Amino acid sequence: MDQVTPLNRWVEIGRLEDIPKRGARVVKTDAGCVAVFRTFEDAVYALEDRCPHKNGPLSDGIVHGDAVTCPLHNWVISFETGQAQGADEGSVRTFPVKVENGALFLDTGRVLRSASVLSAA
Amino acid sequence: MSEKLVVIGAGMASGRVLEELFEAAPGRYSVTLFGAEPRGNYNRIMLSPVLSGEKTYEEIITHDADWYSAHGVTCRFGERVTGIDRDKKVVFSDAGETPYDKLLLATGSDPFIIPAPGHDLPGVLTYRDLDDTNAMIGAAAKPGAKAVVIGGGLLGLEAAAGLKMRGMDVTVLHLMGHLMERQLDAAAGYLLEKELKGRGIHVHTRANTHEIVGSDKVEAVRLDDGTEYEADIVVMAVGIRPSTGLASSSGLMCGRGVHVDDAMVSSDESVLAVGECVEHRGLCYGLVAPLYDMAKVAAQTLAGHDAAYTGSVTSTKLKVTGVDLFSAGDFAEGEGREEIVLRDPTRGVYKRLVIEENKIVGVVLYGDTQDGAWFFGLLKDKTDIAEMRETVIFGPSFAGGAPVDPMAAVAALPDDAEICGCNGVCKGTIVQSIQSGAGDLDAVRGGTKASSSCGTCTGLVEQLLAVTMGDAYAAPAAKPVCGCTDLTHEDVRRIIKAGKITSMAGAMQECGWKTSCGCHICRPALNYYLLSDFPDAYRDDPQSRFVNERNHANIQKDGTFSVVPRMWGGITNPKELRAIADVAERFDVPTVKVTGGQRIDLLGVKKEDLPEVWRELNDAGLVSGHAYAKGLRTVKTCVGTDHCRFGTQDSTGLGIKIEKRMWGSWTPHKVKMAVSGCPRNCAEATCKDIGVICVDSGYEVSVAGAAGMDLKQTQPLAKTETEDEAIDLIVAFTQLYRENAKYLDRPYRWVEKVGMDWVRARVVDDLEERLALVARFDFSQSIYQTDPWAERAEEQQSRQFRPLADLTLQAAE
Ligand code: SRM
Ligand SMILES: Cc1cc2nc3c(=O)[nH]c(=O)nc-3n(C[C@H](O)[C@H](O)[C@H](O)COP(=O)(O)OP(=O)(O)OC[C@H]3O[C@@H](n4cnc5c(N)ncnc54)[C@H](O)[C@@H]3O)c2cc1C
Ligand code: SF4
Ligand code: FES
């Protein structure tokens, strides 16, 4: 199903129930912290854990629908696009994450690649 | 000569395969049908009406003796197949061997039984076949008998409703937060629970079964939290497991179910499988619609034709008379998904469509399921709904038409249509009152009583004002809570109180929320209103709290946190100071500061260190100072009679008493207090939410001050002679504020709205009301006065503060 290219690197990071519904947990990577969110209806998303406004930790925000409100100044960031909603402008990177039999997998290949893009830039 | 087909399991799937097979290839097989139940095929899903007494067993038989003999089926009912020898191609039963050319497995599922102590006591039943049903009917015959149903899914609820109709006293225990959580979202689950409770069925959600109690038969069920429910029978309806024992012991490939390919053939080409016992493309099904699709394909395969089963999309209805509920597809939020929500609180209707790329992918309907089939059709056919996006939720009769105008709907109502259910006011009365001069909502409320009780009809009354007065009507400027609703905070509080609503989903439904899950503005407010009005019945939702209250520390601009332990009345001692110093050193706390609230702030603590920091502070007797809370913050004091030459009373002691009584309480906004020992007022009591100035003759209690963005001097509430009375006044004032203020209004803002006279009338003049307020405050404290730090320092909870995973090492590999 999932295309396995050498660049994809799915790593098990925990179980779905480790994250509260409408909550988040952080995964530390060499490319910085990734916030893994779980919605009320058990969809999961992974976003860079740094608000585009002033680096607020999105993992500490309030989750509603498929967005999170930053805990520092209430920007609303969409899980789907990583874009700030409404009048605010900015975006964070989103990463592939999936659930298989209750286990969570993060595509660290993508996380690290985006880091190398960053450091190359 | 015909080939020998042996069928194991005389259930719904095999019945359908045989029908299809005799049509596709008449005479090709001579069939032997084994069934463990002592009867032939019947419509299992209709056991629920049999249980409730709405049907008899005879009415649900699908294949009778005549049908079997007409098709030459050898019936071996009451005979369980115990083994298969695939090399010899025989099956074993008590009566010996039976040979086959083709074998069809249709063994269905087995009910799952929670392995709690006592699960094997007599009186513990499952709900799968006619014998189970008859056992339940038998138990219900005893007058006053009690049933506990474990499992609030489809089966459990049908069992509960049936047993209730048979006169039993029924309790449903459900592990999750809302009923049928796999088919319903929280809003629909709330409506369902309300309906069942209305029928007298007790529903206990988040119920973890600890033990089934009884010596030689079932007597009660005990939960993890200690609650006990008496029971004459316990019905376990917590789930099913594909029945694969026979298949796996004969070496057929099995996962959760018997593996089959698209032709319904197992890993042995002579063996087919259908129904609930199979796993197809990784999925197991628990409903009949997929079985019928599978049966068709299995029959074609047996007849030698090519056919492929590619999976099914399922929908669910609950077969409880009078409950209209429909669910289909996937209603989770997800990437690129949007939702359309329609709620009609007065009719108890909730409809939600989940849309992805202009196609319906999920449907949840409650209260009005008329359009279920139509939505399901759009879902299965993946119809593009872009054209009718605006109106699709109104169903096929509106689809493609102009968007409905709510005003037109109200205008079209007859004069005798009831608008306000609480006070029985109909449209005509309201219109008349408007025509004779009532120009706004309050006037209509005053004149007719409409909308003055629970408030759900406020929207309708406003529409009537608009329709009747036309342009002359200026809609009220009242600000709605947020974009999720048109109601104001005051409306929402009133509806929650009047409707005795004790869940977030319930509040959103009864107030007609326009989103399914709210937002960061309304959820913290709703969470507060619910926990303040119903401290026992409502369960605090940490995910609906702002970061500081969720993490019990103040977030800093760099994402670290500050930690402020309580120092009762500003008094501390060497042991506490040493603990604070030790923590500051051990955790490299960058800043230690004395706050303006007479205590010490440790600033810059890393989130993952919080539980450890708290544990160490706890060990020295320090608890959370709630410096982050919409709740009681500090009670500042001065040194008072203990040391000061001007002191008139023990201001420090009183401050400590107040803080010990009131810490841990949640309030609409933060509450700060101070007690000064004389009018020199060193504790700055006259700019606090509540302040006490001690004088020779007693205590002057004043309220509604502030020294933040607004500077307000407190206003006198009352003067008392004793400390105890002063404390009663303070507690009663706080409770009145808790019960009535809008979320995020400080006391001074709230008092500006209701007036000091209104407050004094309740807190000072009406002694009975004062004591009632105090009692309600204390009741809430009995639940909420706990140290959140101690709870979160426990392993279970402290994990939430640590990273889920640390991949920095792995990534370096
Ligand atoms: C730590 C402290 C400053 C200090 O170093 O002394 C402080 C720090 C904060 N105050 Fe304060 N206030 C502190 C005493 C005060 C006082 C003085 C007092 O309590 O006597 C006031 C004026 C009195 C009053 O509240 O009326 C005060 C008026 C505010 C306000 C304005 C409130 C208002 O209604 O106008 C805010 C904003 C808010 O709460 O919405 C605020 C908000 C804050 C927040 C929580 C801002 C935030 O949301 O992050 C600051 C948190 C800093 C942190 O990370 O810890 N702080 N703040 C004081 C903690 C007292 C304590 O021990 O709990
Ligand atoms: C009370 C109730 C209400 C339901 N309501 C609905 C509904 O509203 N909608 C819906 O879609 N679905 C409903 N279902 C589910 C539906 O009934 C099942 O999906 C369907 O019956 C499965 O068919 P099956 O043939 O796979 O299994 P079954 O119908 O269970 O048949 C399997 C048969 O095989 C027999 N058997 C097992 N092992 C052996 C063996 N070794 N030897 C001989 N015989 C054996 C069993 O005794 C059983 O009779 C309901 C189920 C129940 C119990
Ligand atoms: S005065 Fe302003 S900056 Fe200073 S602590 Fe209070 S909120 Fe923060
Ligand atoms: S840092 Fe997120 S809103 Fe300011």
PDB file of N, CA and C in Angstrom, chain A residues 9 11 13-14 18-23 25-30 39-41 43 45 54 57 60-66 69 71-72 74 76 80 104 106 108 112, chain B residues 185-186 331-336 352 517-520 523-524 541 543 545 547 550-551 555-557 561 607-608 799-800 802-808 810-813:
ATOM      1  N   ARG A   9      11.014   6.327   5.819  1.00  0.00           N
ATOM      2  CA  ARG A   9      11.549   5.530   6.899  1.00  0.00           C
ATOM      3  C   ARG A   9      10.550   5.590   8.046  1.00  0.00           C
ATOM      4  N   VAL A  11       9.057   4.821  11.437  1.00  0.00           N
ATOM      5  CA  VAL A  11       9.557   4.386  12.736  1.00  0.00           C
ATOM      6  C   VAL A  11       8.394   4.375  13.725  1.00  0.00           C
ATOM      7  N   ILE A  13       6.539   4.986  16.955  1.00  0.00           N
ATOM      8  CA  ILE A  13       6.795   6.000  17.988  1.00  0.00           C
ATOM      9  C   ILE A  13       5.938   5.794  19.227  1.00  0.00           C
ATOM     10  N   GLY A  14       5.021   4.847  19.209  1.00  0.00           N
ATOM     11  CA  GLY A  14       4.182   4.631  20.378  1.00  0.00           C
ATOM     12  C   GLY A  14       2.833   4.096  19.952  1.00  0.00           C
ATOM     13  N   ASP A  18      -1.581   6.349  23.701  1.00  0.00           N
ATOM     14  CA  ASP A  18      -0.636   7.168  24.466  1.00  0.00           C
ATOM     15  C   ASP A  18      -0.945   8.657  24.328  1.00  0.00           C
ATOM     16  N   ILE A  19      -1.695   9.007  23.299  1.00  0.00           N
ATOM     17  CA  ILE A  19      -2.060  10.414  23.094  1.00  0.00           C
ATOM     18  C   ILE A  19      -3.528  10.554  23.481  1.00  0.00           C
ATOM     19  N   PRO A  20      -3.862  11.520  24.327  1.00  0.00           N
ATOM     20  CA  PRO A  20      -5.277  11.680  24.654  1.00  0.00           C
ATOM     21  C   PRO A  20      -6.046  12.170  23.438  1.00  0.00           C
ATOM     22  N   LYS A  21      -7.331  11.798  23.369  1.00  0.00           N
ATOM     23  CA  LYS A  21      -8.172  12.340  22.305  1.00  0.00           C
ATOM     24  C   LYS A  21      -8.141  13.857  22.400  1.00  0.00           C
ATOM     25  N   ARG A  22      -8.137  14.544  21.273  1.00  0.00           N
ATOM     26  CA  ARG A  22      -8.005  16.001  21.219  1.00  0.00           C
ATOM     27  C   ARG A  22      -6.770  16.450  21.986  1.00  0.00           C
ATOM     28  N   GLY A  23      -5.673  15.716  21.810  1.00  0.00           N
ATOM     29  CA  GLY A  23      -4.457  16.080  22.506  1.00  0.00           C
ATOM     30  C   GLY A  23      -3.265  15.821  21.616  1.00  0.00           C
ATOM     31  N   ARG A  25       1.248  14.684  21.687  1.00  0.00           N
ATOM     32  CA  ARG A  25       2.503  14.363  22.366  1.00  0.00           C
ATOM     33  C   ARG A  25       3.639  14.742  21.430  1.00  0.00           C
ATOM     34  N   VAL A  26       4.804  14.879  22.021  1.00  0.00           N
ATOM     35  CA  VAL A  26       5.945  15.342  21.254  1.00  0.00           C
ATOM     36  C   VAL A  26       6.877  14.185  20.921  1.00  0.00           C
ATOM     37  N   VAL A  27       7.446  14.181  19.720  1.00  0.00           N
ATOM     38  CA  VAL A  27       8.506  13.242  19.374  1.00  0.00           C
ATOM     39  C   VAL A  27       9.756  14.076  19.098  1.00  0.00           C
ATOM     40  N   LYS A  28      10.836  13.728  19.793  1.00  0.00           N
ATOM     41  CA  LYS A  28      12.076  14.479  19.586  1.00  0.00           C
ATOM     42  C   LYS A  28      12.828  13.865  18.418  1.00  0.00           C
ATOM     43  N   THR A  29      13.279  14.682  17.497  1.00  0.00           N
ATOM     44  CA  THR A  29      14.087  14.168  16.405  1.00  0.00           C
ATOM     45  C   THR A  29      15.272  15.112  16.227  1.00  0.00           C
ATOM     46  N   ASP A  30      16.217  14.680  15.411  1.00  0.00           N
ATOM     47  CA  ASP A  30      17.364  15.538  15.179  1.00  0.00           C
ATOM     48  C   ASP A  30      16.984  16.793  14.411  1.00  0.00           C
ATOM     49  N   THR A  39      -7.127  13.496  17.002  1.00  0.00           N
ATOM     50  CA  THR A  39      -8.381  14.241  17.067  1.00  0.00           C
ATOM     51  C   THR A  39      -9.393  13.445  17.874  1.00  0.00           C
ATOM     52  N   PHE A  40     -10.556  14.063  18.073  1.00  0.00           N
ATOM     53  CA  PHE A  40     -11.614  13.406  18.842  1.00  0.00           C
ATOM     54  C   PHE A  40     -11.981  12.082  18.195  1.00  0.00           C
ATOM     55  N   GLU A  41     -11.867  12.038  16.876  1.00  0.00           N
ATOM     56  CA  GLU A  41     -12.290  10.823  16.197  1.00  0.00           C
ATOM     57  C   GLU A  41     -11.109  10.007  15.709  1.00  0.00           C
ATOM     58  N   ALA A  43      -8.219  10.543  14.248  1.00  0.00           N
ATOM     59  CA  ALA A  43      -7.296  10.787  13.138  1.00  0.00           C
ATOM     60  C   ALA A  43      -5.990  11.290  13.760  1.00  0.00           C
ATOM     61  N   TYR A  45      -2.104  13.264  13.161  1.00  0.00           N
ATOM     62  CA  TYR A  45      -1.341  14.159  12.305  1.00  0.00           C
ATOM     63  C   TYR A  45      -0.010  14.454  12.974  1.00  0.00           C
ATOM     64  N   LYS A  54       5.465  32.841  16.809  1.00  0.00           N
ATOM     65  CA  LYS A  54       6.657  33.058  17.623  1.00  0.00           C
ATOM     66  C   LYS A  54       7.111  31.765  18.285  1.00  0.00           C
ATOM     67  N   PRO A  57       4.812  26.195  21.325  1.00  0.00           N
ATOM     68  CA  PRO A  57       4.725  24.745  21.188  1.00  0.00           C
ATOM     69  C   PRO A  57       3.290  24.314  20.859  1.00  0.00           C
ATOM     70  N   ASP A  60       1.015  21.954  22.900  1.00  0.00           N
ATOM     71  CA  ASP A  60       0.317  22.359  24.124  1.00  0.00           C
ATOM     72  C   ASP A  60      -0.966  23.129  23.841  1.00  0.00           C
ATOM     73  N   GLY A  61      -1.382  23.162  22.574  1.00  0.00           N
ATOM     74  CA  GLY A  61      -2.576  23.929  22.219  1.00  0.00           C
ATOM     75  C   GLY A  61      -3.864  23.145  22.422  1.00  0.00           C
ATOM     76  N   ILE A  62      -4.982  23.808  22.144  1.00  0.00           N
ATOM     77  CA  ILE A  62      -6.282  23.132  22.209  1.00  0.00           C
ATOM     78  C   ILE A  62      -6.614  22.593  20.819  1.00  0.00           C
ATOM     79  N   VAL A  63      -6.951  21.315  20.758  1.00  0.00           N
ATOM     80  CA  VAL A  63      -7.276  20.673  19.493  1.00  0.00           C
ATOM     81  C   VAL A  63      -8.776  20.755  19.272  1.00  0.00           C
ATOM     82  N   HIS A  64      -9.181  21.225  18.106  1.00  0.00           N
ATOM     83  CA  HIS A  64     -10.608  21.251  17.784  1.00  0.00           C
ATOM     84  C   HIS A  64     -10.755  20.967  16.305  1.00  0.00           C
ATOM     85  N   GLY A  65     -11.721  20.086  15.967  1.00  0.00           N
ATOM     86  CA  GLY A  65     -11.850  19.685  14.576  1.00  0.00           C
ATOM     87  C   GLY A  65     -10.511  19.166  14.112  1.00  0.00           C
ATOM     88  N   ASP A  66     -10.044  19.589  12.939  1.00  0.00           N
ATOM     89  CA  ASP A  66      -8.707  19.163  12.555  1.00  0.00           C
ATOM     90  C   ASP A  66      -7.762  20.361  12.520  1.00  0.00           C
ATOM     91  N   THR A  69      -5.135  25.291  18.241  1.00  0.00           N
ATOM     92  CA  THR A  69      -4.932  26.699  18.571  1.00  0.00           C
ATOM     93  C   THR A  69      -3.652  26.805  19.387  1.00  0.00           C
ATOM     94  N   PRO A  71      -0.906  27.759  21.966  1.00  0.00           N
ATOM     95  CA  PRO A  71      -1.121  28.164  23.362  1.00  0.00           C
ATOM     96  C   PRO A  71      -0.633  29.582  23.663  1.00  0.00           C
ATOM     97  N   LEU A  72       0.216  30.130  22.834  1.00  0.00           N
ATOM     98  CA  LEU A  72       0.759  31.439  23.197  1.00  0.00           C
ATOM     99  C   LEU A  72      -0.126  32.612  22.780  1.00  0.00           C
ATOM    100  N   ASN A  74      -2.911  32.181  20.339  1.00  0.00           N
ATOM    101  CA  ASN A  74      -4.155  31.751  19.692  1.00  0.00           C
ATOM    102  C   ASN A  74      -4.194  31.744  18.163  1.00  0.00           C
ATOM    103  N   VAL A  76      -4.515  29.764  14.848  1.00  0.00           N
ATOM    104  CA  VAL A  76      -5.120  28.449  14.602  1.00  0.00           C
ATOM    105  C   VAL A  76      -4.414  27.810  13.410  1.00  0.00           C
ATOM    106  N   GLU A  80      -4.125  19.670   8.350  1.00  0.00           N
ATOM    107  CA  GLU A  80      -4.090  19.158   7.005  1.00  0.00           C
ATOM    108  C   GLU A  80      -3.008  19.859   6.186  1.00  0.00           C
ATOM    109  N   LEU A 104       1.608   3.649  16.317  1.00  0.00           N
ATOM    110  CA  LEU A 104       1.817   4.875  15.545  1.00  0.00           C
ATOM    111  C   LEU A 104       3.163   4.821  14.842  1.00  0.00           C
ATOM    112  N   LEU A 106       5.837   7.149  12.376  1.00  0.00           N
ATOM    113  CA  LEU A 106       6.174   8.459  11.823  1.00  0.00           C
ATOM    114  C   LEU A 106       7.198   8.246  10.723  1.00  0.00           C
ATOM    115  N   THR A 108      10.163   9.164   9.512  1.00  0.00           N
ATOM    116  CA  THR A 108      11.306   9.981   9.916  1.00  0.00           C
ATOM    117  C   THR A 108      12.167  10.321   8.716  1.00  0.00           C
ATOM    118  N   LEU A 112      13.656  14.027   8.489  1.00  0.00           N
ATOM    119  CA  LEU A 112      15.068  14.353   8.372  1.00  0.00           C
ATOM    120  C   LEU A 112      15.389  15.033   7.051  1.00  0.00           C
TER     121      LEU A 112
ATOM    122  N   ASP B 185     -20.949   9.706  16.743  1.00  0.00           N
ATOM    123  CA  ASP B 185     -20.088  10.696  17.366  1.00  0.00           C
ATOM    124  C   ASP B 185     -20.717  11.106  18.696  1.00  0.00           C
ATOM    125  N   ALA B 186     -20.041  11.989  19.410  1.00  0.00           N
ATOM    126  CA  ALA B 186     -20.467  12.274  20.781  1.00  0.00           C
ATOM    127  C   ALA B 186     -21.865  12.891  20.846  1.00  0.00           C
ATOM    128  N   PHE B 331     -16.753   8.719   9.972  1.00  0.00           N
ATOM    129  CA  PHE B 331     -17.090  10.079  10.376  1.00  0.00           C
ATOM    130  C   PHE B 331     -15.959  10.751  11.144  1.00  0.00           C
ATOM    131  N   ALA B 332     -14.764  10.180  11.059  1.00  0.00           N
ATOM    132  CA  ALA B 332     -13.620  10.831  11.709  1.00  0.00           C
ATOM    133  C   ALA B 332     -13.264  12.093  10.944  1.00  0.00           C
ATOM    134  N   GLU B 333     -12.712  13.057  11.681  1.00  0.00           N
ATOM    135  CA  GLU B 333     -12.163  14.201  10.984  1.00  0.00           C
ATOM    136  C   GLU B 333     -10.895  13.732  10.298  1.00  0.00           C
ATOM    137  N   GLY B 334     -10.516  14.398   9.250  1.00  0.00           N
ATOM    138  CA  GLY B 334      -9.305  13.920   8.607  1.00  0.00           C
ATOM    139  C   GLY B 334      -8.808  14.925   7.613  1.00  0.00           C
ATOM    140  N   GLU B 335      -7.706  14.557   7.033  1.00  0.00           N
ATOM    141  CA  GLU B 335      -7.061  15.425   6.067  1.00  0.00           C
ATOM    142  C   GLU B 335      -8.059  15.789   4.977  1.00  0.00           C
ATOM    143  N   GLY B 336      -8.246  17.053   4.750  1.00  0.00           N
ATOM    144  CA  GLY B 336      -9.102  17.492   3.653  1.00  0.00           C
ATOM    145  C   GLY B 336     -10.580  17.284   3.892  1.00  0.00           C
ATOM    146  N   ARG B 352     -25.156  14.948  10.707  1.00  0.00           N
ATOM    147  CA  ARG B 352     -23.799  15.380  10.385  1.00  0.00           C
ATOM    148  C   ARG B 352     -23.308  14.617   9.163  1.00  0.00           C
ATOM    149  N   CYS B 517     -17.337  19.824  17.273  1.00  0.00           N
ATOM    150  CA  CYS B 517     -16.348  19.666  18.336  1.00  0.00           C
ATOM    151  C   CYS B 517     -15.976  20.998  18.989  1.00  0.00           C
ATOM    152  N   GLY B 518     -16.652  22.076  18.622  1.00  0.00           N
ATOM    153  CA  GLY B 518     -16.366  23.357  19.257  1.00  0.00           C
ATOM    154  C   GLY B 518     -15.020  23.935  18.849  1.00  0.00           C
ATOM    155  N   CYS B 519     -14.538  24.917  19.612  1.00  0.00           N
ATOM    156  CA  CYS B 519     -13.252  25.524  19.293  1.00  0.00           C
ATOM    157  C   CYS B 519     -12.567  25.955  20.586  1.00  0.00           C
ATOM    158  N   HIS B 520     -11.412  26.626  20.449  1.00  0.00           N
ATOM    159  CA  HIS B 520     -10.667  26.975  21.651  1.00  0.00           C
ATOM    160  C   HIS B 520     -11.342  28.071  22.459  1.00  0.00           C
ATOM    161  N   ARG B 523     -14.973  25.828  24.063  1.00  0.00           N
ATOM    162  CA  ARG B 523     -14.820  24.621  24.884  1.00  0.00           C
ATOM    163  C   ARG B 523     -14.397  24.921  26.316  1.00  0.00           C
ATOM    164  N   PRO B 524     -13.410  25.828  26.543  1.00  0.00           N
ATOM    165  CA  PRO B 524     -13.080  26.121  27.941  1.00  0.00           C
ATOM    166  C   PRO B 524     -14.274  26.710  28.700  1.00  0.00           C
ATOM    167  N   ASP B 541     -12.881  18.077  31.556  1.00  0.00           N
ATOM    168  CA  ASP B 541     -12.223  17.657  30.320  1.00  0.00           C
ATOM    169  C   ASP B 541     -10.924  18.446  30.124  1.00  0.00           C
ATOM    170  N   GLN B 543      -8.754  18.378  27.943  1.00  0.00           N
ATOM    171  CA  GLN B 543      -8.479  18.796  26.568  1.00  0.00           C
ATOM    172  C   GLN B 543      -9.270  20.034  26.192  1.00  0.00           C
ATOM    173  N   ARG B 545      -9.274  22.662  28.206  1.00  0.00           N
ATOM    174  CA  ARG B 545      -8.729  23.721  29.044  1.00  0.00           C
ATOM    175  C   ARG B 545      -7.533  24.358  28.355  1.00  0.00           C
ATOM    176  N   VAL B 547      -3.819  25.835  27.978  1.00  0.00           N
ATOM    177  CA  VAL B 547      -2.578  25.138  28.258  1.00  0.00           C
ATOM    178  C   VAL B 547      -2.191  25.189  29.731  1.00  0.00           C
ATOM    179  N   ARG B 550      -4.254  22.925  31.797  1.00  0.00           N
ATOM    180  CA  ARG B 550      -4.049  21.528  31.442  1.00  0.00           C
ATOM    181  C   ARG B 550      -2.729  21.039  32.022  1.00  0.00           C
ATOM    182  N   ASN B 551      -1.714  21.911  31.971  1.00  0.00           N
ATOM    183  CA  ASN B 551      -0.399  21.488  32.447  1.00  0.00           C
ATOM    184  C   ASN B 551      -0.113  21.923  33.885  1.00  0.00           C
ATOM    185  N   ILE B 555       2.707  28.670  31.015  1.00  0.00           N
ATOM    186  CA  ILE B 555       3.619  28.532  29.883  1.00  0.00           C
ATOM    187  C   ILE B 555       4.373  29.853  29.679  1.00  0.00           C
ATOM    188  N   GLN B 556       5.631  29.746  29.301  1.00  0.00           N
ATOM    189  CA  GLN B 556       6.462  30.921  29.060  1.00  0.00           C
ATOM    190  C   GLN B 556       6.632  31.131  27.568  1.00  0.00           C
ATOM    191  N   LYS B 557       7.199  32.256  27.199  1.00  0.00           N
ATOM    192  CA  LYS B 557       7.269  32.535  25.768  1.00  0.00           C
ATOM    193  C   LYS B 557       8.179  31.548  25.040  1.00  0.00           C
ATOM    194  N   PHE B 561       7.946  26.319  31.476  1.00  0.00           N
ATOM    195  CA  PHE B 561       6.834  26.642  32.370  1.00  0.00           C
ATOM    196  C   PHE B 561       7.335  27.252  33.665  1.00  0.00           C
ATOM    197  N   LYS B 607       9.041  21.251  30.420  1.00  0.00           N
ATOM    198  CA  LYS B 607       7.781  20.538  30.595  1.00  0.00           C
ATOM    199  C   LYS B 607       7.999  19.131  31.148  1.00  0.00           C
ATOM    200  N   GLU B 608       8.983  18.433  30.587  1.00  0.00           N
ATOM    201  CA  GLU B 608       9.156  17.049  31.022  1.00  0.00           C
ATOM    202  C   GLU B 608       9.649  16.943  32.462  1.00  0.00           C
ATOM    203  N   ARG B 799       3.609  10.554  32.457  1.00  0.00           N
ATOM    204  CA  ARG B 799       4.052  10.198  31.098  1.00  0.00           C
ATOM    205  C   ARG B 799       3.600  11.223  30.078  1.00  0.00           C
ATOM    206  N   GLN B 800       2.411  11.788  30.302  1.00  0.00           N
ATOM    207  CA  GLN B 800       1.873  12.758  29.349  1.00  0.00           C
ATOM    208  C   GLN B 800       2.793  13.967  29.189  1.00  0.00           C
ATOM    209  N   ARG B 802       6.081  13.805  29.170  1.00  0.00           N
ATOM    210  CA  ARG B 802       7.339  13.451  28.514  1.00  0.00           C
ATOM    211  C   ARG B 802       7.107  13.277  27.010  1.00  0.00           C
ATOM    212  N   PRO B 803       8.197  13.340  26.238  1.00  0.00           N
ATOM    213  CA  PRO B 803       8.027  13.091  24.804  1.00  0.00           C
ATOM    214  C   PRO B 803       7.494  11.675  24.586  1.00  0.00           C
ATOM    215  N   LEU B 804       6.700  11.514  23.543  1.00  0.00           N
ATOM    216  CA  LEU B 804       6.171  10.202  23.196  1.00  0.00           C
ATOM    217  C   LEU B 804       7.332   9.291  22.797  1.00  0.00           C
ATOM    218  N   ALA B 805       8.268   9.860  22.068  1.00  0.00           N
ATOM    219  CA  ALA B 805       9.420   9.074  21.646  1.00  0.00           C
ATOM    220  C   ALA B 805      10.590  10.020  21.463  1.00  0.00           C
ATOM    221  N   ASP B 806      11.792   9.497  21.631  1.00  0.00           N
ATOM    222  CA  ASP B 806      12.991  10.289  21.385  1.00  0.00           C
ATOM    223  C   ASP B 806      13.779   9.590  20.294  1.00  0.00           C
ATOM    224  N   LEU B 807      13.733  10.166  19.117  1.00  0.00           N
ATOM    225  CA  LEU B 807      14.356   9.507  17.966  1.00  0.00           C
ATOM    226  C   LEU B 807      15.716  10.101  17.654  1.00  0.00           C
ATOM    227  N   THR B 808      16.208  10.961  18.521  1.00  0.00           N
ATOM    228  CA  THR B 808      17.446  11.644  18.158  1.00  0.00           C
ATOM    229  C   THR B 808      18.604  10.655  18.047  1.00  0.00           C
ATOM    230  N   GLN B 810      18.298   7.259  17.375  1.00  0.00           N
ATOM    231  CA  GLN B 810      18.071   6.398  16.221  1.00  0.00           C
ATOM    232  C   GLN B 810      18.443   7.096  14.928  1.00  0.00           C
ATOM    233  N   ALA B 811      18.047   8.362  14.852  1.00  0.00           N
ATOM    234  CA  ALA B 811      18.271   9.085  13.615  1.00  0.00           C
ATOM    235  C   ALA B 811      19.767   9.224  13.338  1.00  0.00           C
ATOM    236  N   ALA B 812      20.555   9.176  14.408  1.00  0.00           N
ATOM    237  CA  ALA B 812      21.981   9.351  14.216  1.00  0.00           C
ATOM    238  C   ALA B 812      22.665   8.074  13.723  1.00  0.00           C
ATOM    239  N   GLU B 813      21.951   6.960  13.826  1.00  0.00           N
ATOM    240  CA  GLU B 813      22.551   5.684  13.420  1.00  0.00           C
ATOM    241  C   GLU B 813      23.153   5.731  12.013  1.00  0.00           C
TER     242      GLU B 813
END
